Structure formats: C-alpha cells, structure tokens
Amino acid sequence: MSVDRLLDPSSIAVVGASSDDRKIGYAAMENASLFDGPVYPVNPNAAELFGQRCYDSVTEIDERVDLALLCVPRGLLPEIVRQCGRADVGGAVVYAAGFSEASPEGATLEADVVSAADGYDLTLLGPNTSGFLNTDRGVYASFVSKVEEIPTGPVSIVAQSGGINHVLTFLAGNERVGVRKAIGLGNAAATGFESIIRHLEDDAGTEAIVLHVEGFDDGRAVLETCRSIETPVAMYKVGQEDVSAFAASHTGAMIGDYELYQAACAQYGVPLVDSCQALIDAGEVLATSPEPRGTNVALVTGQAGPGIAITDRLRAAGARLPELPAATRETVESCLPGITYTANPIDTGQPPDVDSYESILTAVAESETVDVLLVYQLYEERIDYPVETMQRLRAETGVPIVFGTNGPSDDVDAGIDRFRAGGIPVFRSPERAADAVGVLVEYARTNAPTPGRSSAGDFE
Amino acid sequence: MSVDRLLDPSSIAVVGASSDDRKIGYAAMENASLFDGPVYPVNPNAAELFGQRCYDSVTEIDERVDLALLCVPRGLLPEIVRQCGRADVGGAVVYAAGFSEASPEGATLEADVVSAADGYDLTLLGPNTSGFLNTDRGVYASFVSKVEEIPTGPVSIVAQSGGINHVLTFLAGNERVGVRKAIGLGNAAATGFESIIRHLEDDAGTEAIVLHVEGFDDGRAVLETCRSIETPVAMYKVGQEDVSAFAASHTGAMIGDYELYQAACAQYGVPLVDSCQALIDAGEVLATSPEPRGTNVALVTGQAGPGIAITDRLRAAGARLPELPAATRETVESCLPGITYTANPIDTGQPPDVDSYESILTAVAESETVDVLLVYQLYEERIDYPVETMQRLRAETGVPIVFGTNGPSDDVDAGIDRFRAGGIPVFRSPERAADAVGVLVEYARTNAPTPGRSSAGDFE
C-alpha cells in the first residue's frame, strides 16, 4: 500500500482535536495547524476549535482528506478507522498506546484496528507513535512541542520508536543539518520500514536515509530494500536484545544477536552506528558527499593528538591510510619546510599562511591514491577555515571531503554554517569526524564497484 | 619537583615574544597579556613589544618570574633554560617541537634541555606542547586563539597531547561545563601525569580530573596516584597501540594492550571512556555529583525508545536496574493511572502536569534501592524542566541525579544553563546521559566502600 498520501498530504483532519492543552488532541492540532493547507478539527463535542468549524466525524468533511491524525482513546479506534476508510482518507496516524506492546488484550485490539482498515486504501502509521514530520511541506503530524523549529535538510529518518524519532530530529536541527522527513513507526502494525524506505527513495529532497532499529521481524527483507535503492542508508541498532541476554545469562552468546546485525549490515552495505548522534552524523555525511571511490583516506591535521585519535578510529573502521605519492609529499614539504610527517596523516602544525594551507589541501585532494579526504583543525583566527578551498576541491576531484574542528563557540558555529552552506559535512570533534569518514568507508567497501579511485569512473 | 609556581604563577615572562603574528611568540604573548599581573616580553631584538619594555634576557628582569613561556627555536633552548634557572624562574613551558618525537638527534637535544634545568628549582612542561590554561587565575599559557573564552569550571584536564588538551577545553567551553586547569604534557620530558595530578588534588576549584592518554611509561604508578587521591579521575585512552598492532598483524593479540588499560582502570577505580566528548561528560558528572553509594540506577523516562537505548547502555556499563519497591510503584501509579511500566525504568509518557512529575521523581529518588537517578525527557513546553525539583531531591537524598534531554535548541540551551547553575549534570542525548551514569556506576563499583545505599553512610 502506498504511503504517499500519508506522508505528502494536501489536507489534514485531526480526529479528537481538543481545547485542553494537556491532551494530545490539543498538541497535535496545534502542530497540524502550521500546515499551509486545509486542516479540519474533528470532535463531536465541540462546534469550533482553534477558530475553525469542528466536524462531528471525518465522514462529514466534504473535501478530500489525505491525512487523519487520530487523537482518540484506543477503544474508539476500530470505529474511527472505519470512518476514515469510508471517507476515503489516505493515511492515518494512530498515536494511542496500550496495544501489542502492553498486553495480550492490547494485541487483540491492535489487530482489530488493522482489520478495520481492510478493504480501504488507508495506510495506518502506528499505533504507539508520536507521528511524523515532513518539513519541506510543513506537515507536523506530531504532538511534540516546537517541532516546527527543525529546519528542512537532506536527511530523512525512519525510527522504530516515536521518541527516538524526535531525539533524532532535534539533534539534526540543533546541528543545523536539517531533516526532510522523519517518521516514527511505533508498533508498525500496518506500515513498516520497507514501504517508507521505498517512498523515500522517490522523495526528491531525501539524499540519505537513517534508520533506528530495536528489532526486525524480517530484517533480511528490510536490508534487501536498502540495498536495492540508490539512496544511501545507515542504521542505529539499539543493542536491546543482546544486552537483555547479557543481563540474563552472562554468557558469550550475548553478543550473537548484535553480531548478526553487524554481519548483515556489512553484507548489504548499510553502515551501522551506535548512538543517535552518530546516526545523524552518518546521515549528514552520506547525504552531502559524492560516493567515495574506495576506502583510501588521507588525513590532514593541524594537531598531532587529534590526528592520532582520528587515525586509530579510521583504522578500526577498516579505512586504509596509504602513503601519499612522492610528488604529493614534495609539494607538501615545499609548503612547509621541516614538517615532521608527510606520509599520511599529514601533520601540518599551524600552517604559516592561507596560501600554503590551500596548496597542501589541493595537492592531497588531487593525489590519485585518495578516495576520501579528512581535514581536522583547531580554529585559528589567522587561518580561519578553508571553506571555499574544500568546495572547489570537491567539485574538481569528486572526492568526498569531511571537516572536523573544535574552537570557540561563535567562530565554530559561524564556520559550520559556512561549511553547511557549501555542502561540506563538518563535525565538532576528532572522533565524530573520524566516525563519519568511517561511515563513508564502510559504504564504499560494500557499494563501490571498484576497489580504488584510479580505476573508477564518475560516481557522483 | 613542585609544579605550583608553573601552574599558579604570579608573574609571566614570554621569551621569544614577537610582533610577527605568524609566530608562536606573538600568539603566546597575546594570550599571556590577558593575565592580570606582570607579563614581561623577552627578545634581544626588540626594545618594546605589546606596548611594554622588552628585555634582552629573563635574567635582566628584576622582579621574580614564576612562569616563563619559551617561544624560541629548539636549538636555543638549553641556554634559555639555564638562563631561566639562574633567574630563579619557577616553571617554563617549552612549545617547540622536533625533539624525541621526531628523531634521535631530537631525543639528544631533549635530554640537553632537561639537564640544563639540573640544579635549579625549575619545572619544565613539554617540549612539543601547546601549554596550559588556568582559567581561575587568568593564565593562558598557550598559543591557541581565543582560549580566554573558555569559562572557568570544576573540571581540570591533563592531556598527553597539547592539541587534544585544546579540543577538550573547547568542548568543555562550548558545553558550558567550564575548565579549571588544562595542561598539555607534550613529550613530558620532565613533568608527567603524577606531579600534575597531585597538584590538582590540592587545587580547591578542581572537583574532577580527566586524563587523555596515548601511552604511559609507568601506567601503574599513575593509576596508583589516581587511586590515592580523593578527587575522582576519568581517562580517555586513545587506542593507538592496539590499532597499530591491528594494522600490522590482524591478530587477536591486537586488543591486548587496550584490554590491559581496561583491566587496570577497573582495578584502580578510574572510569575509562573512548572519545573527547565522553571524557568531558565524565568530568562533568564526576565533578558535580555526590559520590554514588552503589551501582543501582533508577531511570525515569518520558519516552520509551530513549529509555530502551539508555537501559541497554547502562546494563553494558555494569549498572543494576533493580525493581522499585511496591510503595514507590504505588506512588507512581497513583500519579499516572494506567501507566504501562513502573518497575524500572519508569516510562511516564508525557506527564499530565508538573505536580505529578514532581511526585514521581520524589518517590523514586527517595526509594532506598536507588543509588543514582537518571531522568530523560524530550523538552515539553507545558512541563518545562524539573530543575528545582532535582536540586531539592539531590540535596535531600544525597543521590546523584543526572538529566538527559533533546529538544529545540533555544529551550534546551536555556534549560541546560539552569541545570548547570543548579549543579545538576545534564547531557544532550540519551546515550550521553547513559554513558555519564555509566561513569558514576564504574566509579562507585571500585570506590564506594559499601555495595548499596541502604547500608552506607554519608559520602558527600
């Protein structure tokens, strides 16, 4: 069943809209009202809500309703869902909890809700979800405060948990990465990962998809969907089950489940990360980078200590740090006489001037052995950040370029805005920059058709 | 040898001060000039620098010089160090690189620099370091830009790498945690971890010490120093050597070295973390929390998904999540009829009102089985953050309380400022909050004299 009308609606009904600000029907109506299109409150106990005519039932609305937000108690849901079906609603978000996640009776009720949609072209999201966002269209089908502050961006999110969905959206918002669509599946009674991933593949603004997974019924099918699409996908698998097993048994078998996910993700080309922040970072780097041609990374660092921390993590992630060719090293040495280490990583120390820094970065990015370039630098007032250089080099070489930095808040924030505006992924610590490059390397390892750049065509 | 005059100076000389802004002697003089006390530029080629009389040599300064910042080429250092000794300078920072880290000749020169201080009461920091900060005293003995923007705070840093020292200071500054002292050891030719850790133990403003370690010559002695002091210590060990071994051999022996650190840190009660951000988070939670009485954690979460992610990481960190007593659960259930899960974690959902939320938090914090309370919540405009409640509960119970949240930037930033002002550690993601509690649990596991709270005295 298509999720298009659910996620890209032209009209919204809020069933169970309320004037009581302690209720989901209030918060959902408040957020839905931000939509620049028809929004219909539905509540048989009110004549008017939020300054609008209130309908007794969704079946009373004369205009076509694409999306219904169901803010009613769970016991009413089978009947409300049938009404949505009769009204030719395209999709419905079921916020209520207390279904299969709670009890056997809840599971029965959940099956009733799903079967109430039988025979209609109605897509159900949930139950037990906080809904979804479509920032590009201004659809805030969630009851969480201030979700409208999250900027639009190139990453879309599919989270098993509605709560984690919002953790991820806010992290992406705070990091100024932005979100295109963000969907919390909740119990996924009728709509799971696959149909949403396929929808996002056709979503013009989605450049990368990130998944939060607690556990799959059919993980292999989801991963096959991920592999079958062009859009890159990364996953955060919460270690729930293996840790439960750990608590129960303290045996070596405890890591079996997580290791299965690791092996499967490696096989299907889905980089696996271990936190919400790392997942947003993975989305950013995958969404904004050209496809890497291989796993050879060059690191240019202004400080040796961060360079060592980055190198360690890159190697652990399976990156190769090949020695740079003699010609590249000669150029670097001519810019920085007496430099201590030019093989790779290149430790520039504080570059003497902006021109030398640009020459070094150019020589390295243009080196034939380099598939990904990572540059780390503490903020330096005299040198600032090489934003334009990195944009130019990426355009000229097609090599993914990732930047990492730390420094005074205001300067780093201003720099990050400039990098983001230029489409260069940027991270606020050595380890986060390294892990993002690790994601690119993992993606290249399984998805790049050739082992290295020199023999590869243009994958952008 | 004491590091007190080095780190708490009353006067500073900058040897090799320069008017050329591409030189370390310029940047170091600029930062040193922020000191609210005498700062003497020394350079035989200038009569005046930064509007001050410039001395030909440190021996010409009539007043007592506690700290000298040596911004001269490495070849001059033996003689300059001797001059500092003759002038009764207390401590000297050696910024230059190109010593034992670079070549055998450099190692010889490094030995010459160290022996030049023989017979004097002169403490050398470095070489190959970016120096140190003492934010409380306004000493910015570093050549890095804008370090004066880093606020003072309860965490002190000892980093093997001068670069990582500044990564850590900026992370702490940006997170509004603040730094007391931050020292980059560099090659640690004469001053290593032990003497600085002992100094920080007596530093009234230092409530926690965090260490960045690439490799120890005598790790056991350093860890014994950490165990012997009252101030809690956490460590970030860069996996350098095991990853080098990995790259070289691909054998199972690769993780041996890091596992040795893990075992030793566990034995000596030094929580071990794996990134710069995690180290600052560890410093914050250790600096601001009363000592936990045991490893029993209660988790109150507004959203189930983050709660699951947190629970997993807590269990992996060795925390126990005991079922809460029946009386506690009854109180919680009376506040939230129909709540799905009250055993531990407690999933409150969106609390109906501020009073219920406060009642729940109070019942849990006062439960005798709880050694640490972790509260996670997405920002909710209607509920805001329970800052005053958490302050009150921590004061009344002596139980460490940690908060985690995500939400719109401005509201989260404002909330974090309030938590910080109230001394409550607060983290911007479920995983970071969980990892911080994991640090407390690890600290309690090895340092708490009793296994649980009920049988413990007052450790605050």
CSV table of N, CA, C and O in Angstrom, one decimal, chain A residues 244-341:
chain,number,residue,atom,x,y,z
A,244,SER,N,19.8,-7.6,26.9
A,244,SER,CA,18.9,-8.3,27.8
A,244,SER,C,19.5,-9.7,28.0
A,244,SER,O,19.5,-10.2,29.1
A,245,ALA,N,20.0,-10.3,26.9
A,245,ALA,CA,20.6,-11.6,27.1
A,245,ALA,C,21.8,-11.6,28.0
A,245,ALA,O,21.9,-12.4,28.9
A,246,PHE,N,22.5,-10.5,27.9
A,246,PHE,CA,23.6,-10.3,28.8
A,246,PHE,C,23.2,-10.3,30.3
A,246,PHE,O,23.7,-11.0,31.1
A,247,ALA,N,22.2,-9.5,30.5
A,247,ALA,CA,21.7,-9.4,31.9
A,247,ALA,C,21.2,-10.8,32.4
A,247,ALA,O,21.3,-11.2,33.5
A,248,ALA,N,20.6,-11.5,31.5
A,248,ALA,CA,20.0,-12.8,31.9
A,248,ALA,C,21.1,-13.9,32.0
A,248,ALA,O,20.9,-14.8,32.9
A,249,SER,N,22.1,-13.9,31.2
A,249,SER,CA,22.9,-15.1,31.1
A,249,SER,C,24.4,-14.9,31.4
A,249,SER,O,25.0,-15.8,31.8
A,250,HIS,N,24.9,-13.7,31.1
A,250,HIS,CA,26.3,-13.5,31.2
A,250,HIS,C,27.2,-14.5,30.4
A,250,HIS,O,28.3,-14.9,30.8
A,251,THR,N,26.7,-15.0,29.3
A,251,THR,CA,27.4,-15.9,28.5
A,251,THR,C,28.0,-15.3,27.3
A,251,THR,O,27.5,-14.2,26.9
A,252,GLY,N,28.8,-16.0,26.6
A,252,GLY,CA,29.4,-15.4,25.4
A,252,GLY,C,28.3,-15.3,24.3
A,252,GLY,O,28.5,-14.5,23.3
A,253,ALA,N,27.3,-16.0,24.4
A,253,ALA,CA,26.2,-15.9,23.4
A,253,ALA,C,25.5,-14.5,23.3
A,253,ALA,O,24.8,-14.2,22.4
A,254,MET,N,25.8,-13.8,24.4
A,254,MET,CA,25.1,-12.5,24.5
A,254,MET,C,25.3,-11.6,23.3
A,254,MET,O,24.4,-10.8,22.9
A,255,ILE,N,26.4,-11.6,22.6
A,255,ILE,CA,26.6,-10.7,21.5
A,255,ILE,C,26.2,-11.3,20.2
A,255,ILE,O,26.4,-10.7,19.2
A,256,GLY,N,25.7,-12.5,20.2
A,256,GLY,CA,25.3,-13.1,19.0
A,256,GLY,C,24.3,-12.3,18.2
A,256,GLY,O,24.5,-12.1,17.0
A,257,ASP,N,23.3,-11.8,18.8
A,257,ASP,CA,22.3,-11.1,18.0
A,257,ASP,C,22.8,-9.8,17.4
A,257,ASP,O,22.6,-9.6,16.2
A,258,TYR,N,23.6,-9.1,18.2
A,258,TYR,CA,24.1,-7.8,17.6
A,258,TYR,C,25.1,-8.2,16.5
A,258,TYR,O,25.2,-7.5,15.5
A,259,GLU,N,25.9,-9.2,16.7
A,259,GLU,CA,26.8,-9.6,15.6
A,259,GLU,C,26.1,-10.0,14.3
A,259,GLU,O,26.6,-9.8,13.3
A,260,LEU,N,24.9,-10.6,14.5
A,260,LEU,CA,24.2,-10.9,13.3
A,260,LEU,C,23.8,-9.6,12.5
A,260,LEU,O,24.0,-9.6,11.3
A,261,TYR,N,23.4,-8.6,13.3
A,261,TYR,CA,23.1,-7.3,12.6
A,261,TYR,C,24.4,-6.7,12.0
A,261,TYR,O,24.3,-6.2,10.8
A,262,GLN,N,25.5,-6.8,12.7
A,262,GLN,CA,26.7,-6.3,12.1
A,262,GLN,C,27.1,-7.0,10.8
A,262,GLN,O,27.4,-6.4,9.8
A,263,ALA,N,27.0,-8.3,10.8
A,263,ALA,CA,27.3,-9.1,9.6
A,263,ALA,C,26.4,-8.8,8.5
A,263,ALA,O,26.8,-8.6,7.3
A,264,ALA,N,25.1,-8.7,8.8
A,264,ALA,CA,24.1,-8.4,7.7
A,264,ALA,C,24.2,-7.0,7.2
A,264,ALA,O,24.2,-6.8,6.0
A,265,CYS,N,24.5,-6.1,8.0
A,265,CYS,CA,24.6,-4.7,7.6
A,265,CYS,C,25.9,-4.6,6.7
A,265,CYS,O,25.9,-3.9,5.7
A,266,ALA,N,26.9,-5.2,7.1
A,266,ALA,CA,28.1,-5.2,6.3
A,266,ALA,C,27.9,-5.8,4.9
A,266,ALA,O,28.3,-5.3,3.9
A,267,GLN,N,27.1,-6.9,4.9
A,267,GLN,CA,26.8,-7.6,3.6
A,267,GLN,C,25.9,-6.7,2.7
A,267,GLN,O,26.1,-6.7,1.5
A,268,TYR,N,25.0,-6.0,3.3
A,268,TYR,CA,24.0,-5.3,2.5
A,268,TYR,C,24.4,-3.8,2.3
A,268,TYR,O,23.7,-3.0,1.7
A,269,GLY,N,25.6,-3.4,2.8
A,269,GLY,CA,26.1,-2.1,2.5
A,269,GLY,C,25.4,-1.0,3.3
A,269,GLY,O,25.2,0.1,2.8
A,270,VAL,N,25.0,-1.3,4.5
A,270,VAL,CA,24.3,-0.3,5.4
A,270,VAL,C,25.2,-0.1,6.6
A,270,VAL,O,25.3,-0.9,7.5
A,271,PRO,N,25.9,1.1,6.6
A,271,PRO,CA,26.8,1.4,7.8
A,271,PRO,C,26.0,1.3,9.1
A,271,PRO,O,24.9,1.9,9.1
A,272,LEU,N,26.6,0.7,10.1
A,272,LEU,CA,25.9,0.6,11.4
A,272,LEU,C,26.6,1.4,12.4
A,272,LEU,O,27.8,1.4,12.5
A,273,VAL,N,25.8,2.2,13.2
A,273,VAL,CA,26.4,3.1,14.2
A,273,VAL,C,25.8,2.8,15.5
A,273,VAL,O,24.8,2.0,15.6
A,274,ASP,N,26.2,3.5,16.6
A,274,ASP,CA,25.8,3.1,17.9
A,274,ASP,C,25.2,4.2,18.8
A,274,ASP,O,25.2,4.0,20.0
A,275,SER,N,24.8,5.3,18.2
A,275,SER,CA,24.1,6.3,19.0
A,275,SER,C,23.3,7.2,18.1
A,275,SER,O,23.5,7.2,16.9
A,276,CYS,N,22.4,7.9,18.7
A,276,CYS,CA,21.6,8.9,17.9
A,276,CYS,C,22.4,9.9,17.2
A,276,CYS,O,22.2,10.2,16.1
A,277,GLN,N,23.4,10.5,18.0
A,277,GLN,CA,24.3,11.5,17.3
A,277,GLN,C,25.1,10.9,16.2
A,277,GLN,O,25.2,11.5,15.1
A,278,ALA,N,25.6,9.7,16.3
A,278,ALA,CA,26.4,9.1,15.3
A,278,ALA,C,25.5,8.8,14.1
A,278,ALA,O,25.9,8.8,12.9
A,279,LEU,N,24.2,8.5,14.3
A,279,LEU,CA,23.3,8.3,13.2
A,279,LEU,C,23.0,9.5,12.4
A,279,LEU,O,23.0,9.5,11.2
A,280,ILE,N,22.8,10.7,13.1
A,280,ILE,CA,22.6,11.9,12.4
A,280,ILE,C,23.9,12.3,11.6
A,280,ILE,O,23.9,12.8,10.5
A,281,ASP,N,25.1,12.1,12.3
A,281,ASP,CA,26.3,12.4,11.6
A,281,ASP,C,26.5,11.5,10.3
A,281,ASP,O,26.9,12.0,9.3
A,282,ALA,N,26.1,10.2,10.4
A,282,ALA,CA,26.1,9.3,9.3
A,282,ALA,C,25.2,9.9,8.2
A,282,ALA,O,25.6,9.9,7.0
A,283,GLY,N,24.0,10.3,8.6
A,283,GLY,CA,23.1,10.9,7.6
A,283,GLY,C,23.7,12.1,6.9
A,283,GLY,O,23.6,12.2,5.7
A,284,GLU,N,24.3,12.9,7.7
A,284,GLU,CA,24.9,14.2,7.1
A,284,GLU,C,26.0,13.8,6.1
A,284,GLU,O,26.0,14.3,5.0
A,285,VAL,N,26.9,12.9,6.5
A,285,VAL,CA,28.0,12.7,5.6
A,285,VAL,C,27.5,11.9,4.3
A,285,VAL,O,28.0,12.2,3.2
A,286,LEU,N,26.6,11.0,4.5
A,286,LEU,CA,26.1,10.3,3.3
A,286,LEU,C,25.3,11.2,2.4
A,286,LEU,O,25.3,11.1,1.2
A,287,ALA,N,24.5,12.1,3.0
A,287,ALA,CA,23.6,13.0,2.2
A,287,ALA,C,24.4,14.0,1.4
A,287,ALA,O,24.0,14.4,0.3
A,288,THR,N,25.5,14.4,1.9
A,288,THR,CA,26.2,15.6,1.3
A,288,THR,C,27.5,15.2,0.5
A,288,THR,O,28.0,16.0,-0.2
A,289,SER,N,27.9,13.9,0.6
A,289,SER,CA,29.1,13.5,-0.1
A,289,SER,C,28.9,12.8,-1.4
A,289,SER,O,27.9,12.1,-1.5
A,290,PRO,N,29.8,13.1,-2.4
A,290,PRO,CA,29.8,12.2,-3.5
A,290,PRO,C,30.1,10.8,-3.1
A,290,PRO,O,30.7,10.6,-2.0
A,291,GLU,N,29.7,9.8,-3.9
A,291,GLU,CA,30.0,8.4,-3.5
A,291,GLU,C,31.5,8.2,-3.5
A,291,GLU,O,32.2,8.4,-4.5
A,292,PRO,N,32.1,7.7,-2.4
A,292,PRO,CA,33.5,7.5,-2.4
A,292,PRO,C,33.9,6.4,-3.4
A,292,PRO,O,33.2,5.4,-3.5
A,293,ARG,N,35.1,6.5,-4.0
A,293,ARG,CA,35.5,5.5,-5.0
A,293,ARG,C,36.3,4.4,-4.4
A,293,ARG,O,36.7,3.4,-5.1
A,294,GLY,N,36.5,4.4,-3.1
A,294,GLY,CA,37.2,3.4,-2.4
A,294,GLY,C,37.5,3.7,-1.0
A,294,GLY,O,36.9,4.6,-0.5
A,295,THR,N,38.3,3.0,-0.3
A,295,THR,CA,38.5,3.1,1.1
A,295,THR,C,39.8,3.7,1.5
A,295,THR,O,40.2,3.7,2.7
A,296,ASN,N,40.5,4.4,0.6
A,296,ASN,CA,41.7,5.1,0.9
A,296,ASN,C,41.5,6.5,1.4
A,296,ASN,O,40.9,7.3,0.7
A,297,VAL,N,41.9,6.7,2.7
A,297,VAL,CA,41.6,8.0,3.3
A,297,VAL,C,42.9,8.8,3.5
A,297,VAL,O,43.9,8.2,3.9
A,298,ALA,N,42.9,10.0,3.1
A,298,ALA,CA,44.0,10.9,3.5
A,298,ALA,C,43.6,11.8,4.6
A,298,ALA,O,42.5,12.4,4.6
A,299,LEU,N,44.4,12.0,5.6
A,299,LEU,CA,44.1,12.9,6.8
A,299,LEU,C,45.1,14.0,6.8
A,299,LEU,O,46.3,13.7,6.8
A,300,VAL,N,44.6,15.2,6.8
A,300,VAL,CA,45.5,16.4,7.0
A,300,VAL,C,45.0,17.0,8.3
A,300,VAL,O,43.8,17.3,8.5
A,301,THR,N,45.9,17.1,9.3
A,301,THR,CA,45.6,17.6,10.6
A,301,THR,C,46.5,18.7,11.0
A,301,THR,O,47.7,18.6,10.8
A,302,GLY,N,46.0,19.7,11.7
A,302,GLY,CA,46.8,20.7,12.3
A,302,GLY,C,47.5,20.4,13.6
A,302,GLY,O,48.4,21.1,14.0
A,303,GLN,N,47.0,19.3,14.2
A,303,GLN,CA,47.5,18.9,15.5
A,303,GLN,C,47.7,17.4,15.6
A,303,GLN,O,46.8,16.7,15.1
A,304,ALA,N,48.8,17.0,16.1
A,304,ALA,CA,49.1,15.6,16.1
A,304,ALA,C,48.2,14.7,17.0
A,304,ALA,O,47.7,13.7,16.6
A,305,GLY,N,47.8,15.2,18.1
A,305,GLY,CA,47.0,14.4,19.1
A,305,GLY,C,45.7,14.0,18.5
A,305,GLY,O,45.3,12.8,18.4
A,306,PRO,N,44.9,15.0,18.0
A,306,PRO,CA,43.6,14.6,17.3
A,306,PRO,C,43.9,13.7,16.1
A,306,PRO,O,43.1,12.9,15.8
A,307,GLY,N,45.0,14.0,15.4
A,307,GLY,CA,45.3,13.1,14.3
A,307,GLY,C,45.5,11.7,14.7
A,307,GLY,O,45.1,10.8,13.9
A,308,ILE,N,46.1,11.4,15.8
A,308,ILE,CA,46.3,10.0,16.3
A,308,ILE,C,45.0,9.4,16.6
A,308,ILE,O,44.6,8.3,16.3
A,309,ALA,N,44.1,10.2,17.3
A,309,ALA,CA,42.8,9.7,17.7
A,309,ALA,C,42.0,9.4,16.5
A,309,ALA,O,41.3,8.3,16.4
A,310,ILE,N,42.1,10.2,15.4
A,310,ILE,CA,41.3,10.0,14.2
A,310,ILE,C,41.9,8.8,13.5
A,310,ILE,O,41.1,7.9,13.0
A,311,THR,N,43.2,8.7,13.4
A,311,THR,CA,43.8,7.6,12.7
A,311,THR,C,43.4,6.2,13.3
A,311,THR,O,43.1,5.3,12.6
A,312,ASP,N,43.4,6.2,14.6
A,312,ASP,CA,43.0,4.9,15.3
A,312,ASP,C,41.6,4.5,14.9
A,312,ASP,O,41.3,3.4,14.6
A,313,ARG,N,40.7,5.5,14.9
A,313,ARG,CA,39.3,5.1,14.6
A,313,ARG,C,39.1,4.8,13.2
A,313,ARG,O,38.3,3.9,12.8
A,314,LEU,N,39.8,5.5,12.3
A,314,LEU,CA,39.7,5.2,10.9
A,314,LEU,C,40.2,3.7,10.6
A,314,LEU,O,39.6,3.0,9.9
A,315,ARG,N,41.3,3.4,11.2
A,315,ARG,CA,41.8,2.0,11.0
A,315,ARG,C,40.8,1.0,11.6
A,315,ARG,O,40.6,0.0,10.9
A,316,ALA,N,40.3,1.3,12.7
A,316,ALA,CA,39.3,0.4,13.3
A,316,ALA,C,38.1,0.2,12.4
A,316,ALA,O,37.5,-0.8,12.3
A,317,ALA,N,37.8,1.3,11.7
A,317,ALA,CA,36.6,1.3,10.7
A,317,ALA,C,36.9,0.6,9.4
A,317,ALA,O,36.1,0.5,8.5
A,318,GLY,N,38.2,0.2,9.2
A,318,GLY,CA,38.5,-0.5,8.0
A,318,GLY,C,39.1,0.4,6.9
A,318,GLY,O,39.2,-0.1,5.8
A,319,ALA,N,39.4,1.6,7.3
A,319,ALA,CA,39.9,2.5,6.3
A,319,ALA,C,41.4,2.2,6.0
A,319,ALA,O,42.1,1.7,6.9
A,320,ARG,N,41.9,2.5,4.8
A,320,ARG,CA,43.3,2.4,4.6
A,320,ARG,C,43.8,3.8,4.5
A,320,ARG,O,43.2,4.7,4.0
A,321,LEU,N,45.0,4.0,5.1
A,321,LEU,CA,45.7,5.3,5.0
A,321,LEU,C,47.0,5.1,4.3
A,321,LEU,O,48.1,5.0,4.9
A,322,PRO,N,46.9,5.1,3.0
A,322,PRO,CA,48.1,4.7,2.2
A,322,PRO,C,49.1,5.9,2.2
A,322,PRO,O,48.7,7.1,2.4
A,323,GLU,N,50.4,5.6,2.1
A,323,GLU,CA,51.4,6.6,2.0
A,323,GLU,C,51.1,7.4,0.7
A,323,GLU,O,50.7,6.9,-0.3
A,324,LEU,N,51.2,8.7,0.8
A,324,LEU,CA,50.9,9.6,-0.3
A,324,LEU,C,52.1,9.5,-1.3
A,324,LEU,O,53.2,9.2,-0.9
A,325,PRO,N,51.8,9.7,-2.6
A,325,PRO,CA,52.9,9.6,-3.6
A,325,PRO,C,54.0,10.6,-3.4
A,325,PRO,O,53.7,11.7,-2.8
A,326,ALA,N,55.2,10.3,-3.9
A,326,ALA,CA,56.3,11.2,-3.6
A,326,ALA,C,56.0,12.6,-4.1
A,326,ALA,O,56.4,13.6,-3.5
A,327,ALA,N,55.4,12.8,-5.3
A,327,ALA,CA,55.1,14.1,-5.8
A,327,ALA,C,54.2,14.9,-4.8
A,327,ALA,O,54.4,16.1,-4.6
A,328,THR,N,53.2,14.3,-4.3
A,328,THR,CA,52.3,14.9,-3.3
A,328,THR,C,53.1,15.4,-2.1
A,328,THR,O,53.0,16.5,-1.6
A,329,ARG,N,54.0,14.5,-1.6
A,329,ARG,CA,54.8,14.8,-0.4
A,329,ARG,C,55.7,15.9,-0.7
A,329,ARG,O,56.0,16.8,0.2
A,330,GLU,N,56.3,16.0,-1.9
A,330,GLU,CA,57.2,17.1,-2.3
A,330,GLU,C,56.5,18.4,-2.2
A,330,GLU,O,57.0,19.4,-1.7
A,331,THR,N,55.3,18.4,-2.8
A,331,THR,CA,54.5,19.7,-2.7
A,331,THR,C,54.3,20.1,-1.3
A,331,THR,O,54.4,21.3,-0.9
A,332,VAL,N,53.8,19.1,-0.5
A,332,VAL,CA,53.6,19.5,0.9
A,332,VAL,C,54.8,20.0,1.6
A,332,VAL,O,54.8,21.0,2.3
A,333,GLU,N,55.9,19.3,1.4
A,333,GLU,CA,57.2,19.7,2.0
A,333,GLU,C,57.7,21.1,1.5
A,333,GLU,O,58.2,21.9,2.3
A,334,SER,N,57.4,21.4,0.3
A,334,SER,CA,57.8,22.7,-0.2
A,334,SER,C,56.9,23.8,0.4
A,334,SER,O,57.4,25.0,0.6
A,335,CYS,N,55.7,23.5,0.8
A,335,CYS,CA,54.9,24.5,1.5
A,335,CYS,C,55.3,24.6,3.0
A,335,CYS,O,55.1,25.7,3.6
A,336,LEU,N,55.7,23.5,3.6
A,336,LEU,CA,56.0,23.5,5.0
A,336,LEU,C,57.4,22.9,5.2
A,336,LEU,O,57.5,21.7,5.6
A,337,PRO,N,58.5,23.7,5.0
A,337,PRO,CA,59.8,23.1,5.2
A,337,PRO,C,60.0,22.6,6.6
A,337,PRO,O,59.5,23.3,7.6
A,338,GLY,N,60.6,21.5,6.8
A,338,GLY,CA,60.8,21.0,8.1
A,338,GLY,C,59.6,20.3,8.8
A,338,GLY,O,59.7,19.9,9.9
A,339,ILE,N,58.6,20.1,8.0
A,339,ILE,CA,57.4,19.4,8.5
A,339,ILE,C,57.8,18.0,9.0
A,339,ILE,O,58.6,17.3,8.4
A,340,THR,N,57.2,17.5,10.1
A,340,THR,CA,57.6,16.3,10.7
A,340,THR,C,57.1,15.1,10.0
A,340,THR,O,57.8,14.1,9.9
A,341,TYR,N,55.9,15.1,9.5
A,341,TYR,CA,55.3,13.8,9.0
A,341,TYR,C,54.4,14.1,7.8
A,341,TYR,O,53.4,14.8,7.9
